[in-house]
Amino acid sequence: MSGASKHFVLAAGGTGGHLIPAFALAIELDRRGHHVALITDERGANIPGKPDFLPAHILPAGRITKNPLSWVPGLRSIMEGRRMALRLFESFEPSAVIGFGGYPAAPALLASTSADIPSLVHEQNAVLGRVNRLLAGRVQAIATAFPGVKRLKAKYADKVHLVGNPVRPELLQLRDEPFPAFTDDGLLRVLVTGGSQGANILSEIVPDGLAMLQPALRSRLQVTQQCRAEDLDAVRERYRAHDIPAELGTYFEDMAARLADAHLFIGRAGASTIAELTAVGRPAILVPLPIATDDHQTDNTREVVKAGGARAIKQPRFTAKELAKQIQAMAQRPETLATAAHGAWNCGRPDAVKDLADLIESAGGADLMDVIRVDGKHRQGAAQSVKPASSAAKDVSAKVGSE
C-alpha cells in the first residue's frame, strides 16, 4: 500500500506496554520509506529499544483522575501539551497521528483533531484504556488487539479494526517452527517470567508448586525463571532444596530463544506477553496482575483460555497446590500439551504490525480492506478508509472526571 513518503507521529505513554507496539510500527513505517516522530514523556524518550532513527519529543501530559483536585492542573498540562504538539505539526506536517495509550498521547491526539489531521488509536489490552476511552469519539479509527474489547462503546463499531499487537521479528520467525518435542520420558522445559510488577508472587509460589508435581513429571523438569534481584538468592535456595534444576536471572537477553525451547510458560498476562505466546504458540499458565487498571490482564486471558491455549489462575487462588494441579493436567500426556500449544497458536495475529501500518497509511487516502480474524481464519470485510477530522477539537472539560 505504501507509495509516496509520508510523515507520521506516534504518541505513547512511557511504559513498555505502550511503546513496544509503537516502536514496532515505527520500524515498519521506516522500512516503507516514511518519516516517523514520537511524542512521549521523559521515561519513554529514554526507554531501551527506541529505534535510533526515531526522534522523541517530550510533551507535558497531566493526569486527570477521579480526584477533583487533579482536574484543573491536569487539564492545564494537557492543553499546554496540545499547544506544543500543534507547533510540532506545523513543521513536521504529519499525514496522521496514532496514539498508543498513556497520558502523553492525549495532547497529540487533541492537537490532531484541532488541526484536521487524521488520528487513530491502538489499544493493546482487552479493555479500552482511559486515554483511548476519552478520545475514542474524536479519532477516525480504533485498532484493537483483541476481539470484543470491553469499555468500547457499540456506537464506535464502524471504526474498529482488529489488528493484534505487534510482535518482535525474532519471535515471529518462530511461528512456523514446530512445537519442541515433548515425550513421555523427555525433559519438561518451563519458562517463568513476572515482569517488573508483582514478580515476587511467582518467586514464592512456583518453586514449591513444581515440587508438588508427581515424581514422574517432577524428575524431568528444567526451569528457567526471571526474578527480581532481591529474590534471586531465596528462589535459588528453594529450587536447591527441592532438587529441581533451575537457571535464574534478572534479565535474559535471549528471551526469544528461551521461549522457542519452552514447553510451558508461567507468568503474568500483559498484552505483549499474550501476543508473543500466541505468535509462537506456547501453552501457558497465566496469573493476571490484580492491580492492573480495570483488571485488564484478566480480560487479556479470555481468548487464549477459551481456545485451550492457556489456563488462568486468579492471584488469590494462586497456590503451590493449585499450580501443581494445573501443570499436571496440561502436561500429563505429550498430546495434551501439544494441543494446548496449537490452541495458543490459533489466537496469534502475526500480521499485526503490517495491518497497523496499512491502516495508518490509508489515513486520508485510499480505502483499506480491513482484515478481521474470525474463528481462527481471516475474512476481508467491507472497505474502510480513515478520513480526516471535520471539526476543531471540542472543550475536553466535560470529560474531566468522567473516568
XYZ file of N, CA and C in Angstrom, residues 225-230 232 248-252:
36
model
N 13.870 -19.178 35.142
C 12.988 -18.222 35.804
C 13.640 -16.853 35.906
N 12.886 -15.846 35.491
C 13.302 -14.454 35.617
C 12.768 -13.928 36.948
N 13.658 -13.384 37.787
C 13.282 -12.934 39.124
C 13.749 -11.501 39.356
N 13.185 -10.890 40.356
C 13.740 -9.634 40.839
C 15.079 -9.915 41.500
N 15.965 -8.930 41.452
C 17.302 -9.121 42.016
C 17.234 -9.500 43.491
N 16.310 -8.873 44.224
C 16.223 -9.152 45.667
C 15.650 -10.531 45.974
N 16.507 -13.353 44.067
C 17.323 -14.395 43.442
C 17.827 -15.442 44.436
N 18.423 -19.133 36.888
C 17.754 -17.914 37.330
C 18.511 -16.690 36.844
N 17.775 -15.598 36.637
C 18.396 -14.347 36.236
C 17.404 -13.213 36.346
N 17.932 -11.998 36.412
C 17.045 -10.836 36.464
C 16.633 -10.397 35.064
N 17.406 -10.793 34.052
C 17.090 -10.434 32.675
C 17.796 -11.410 31.751
N 17.088 -11.883 30.738
C 17.677 -12.778 29.745
C 17.617 -12.097 28.383
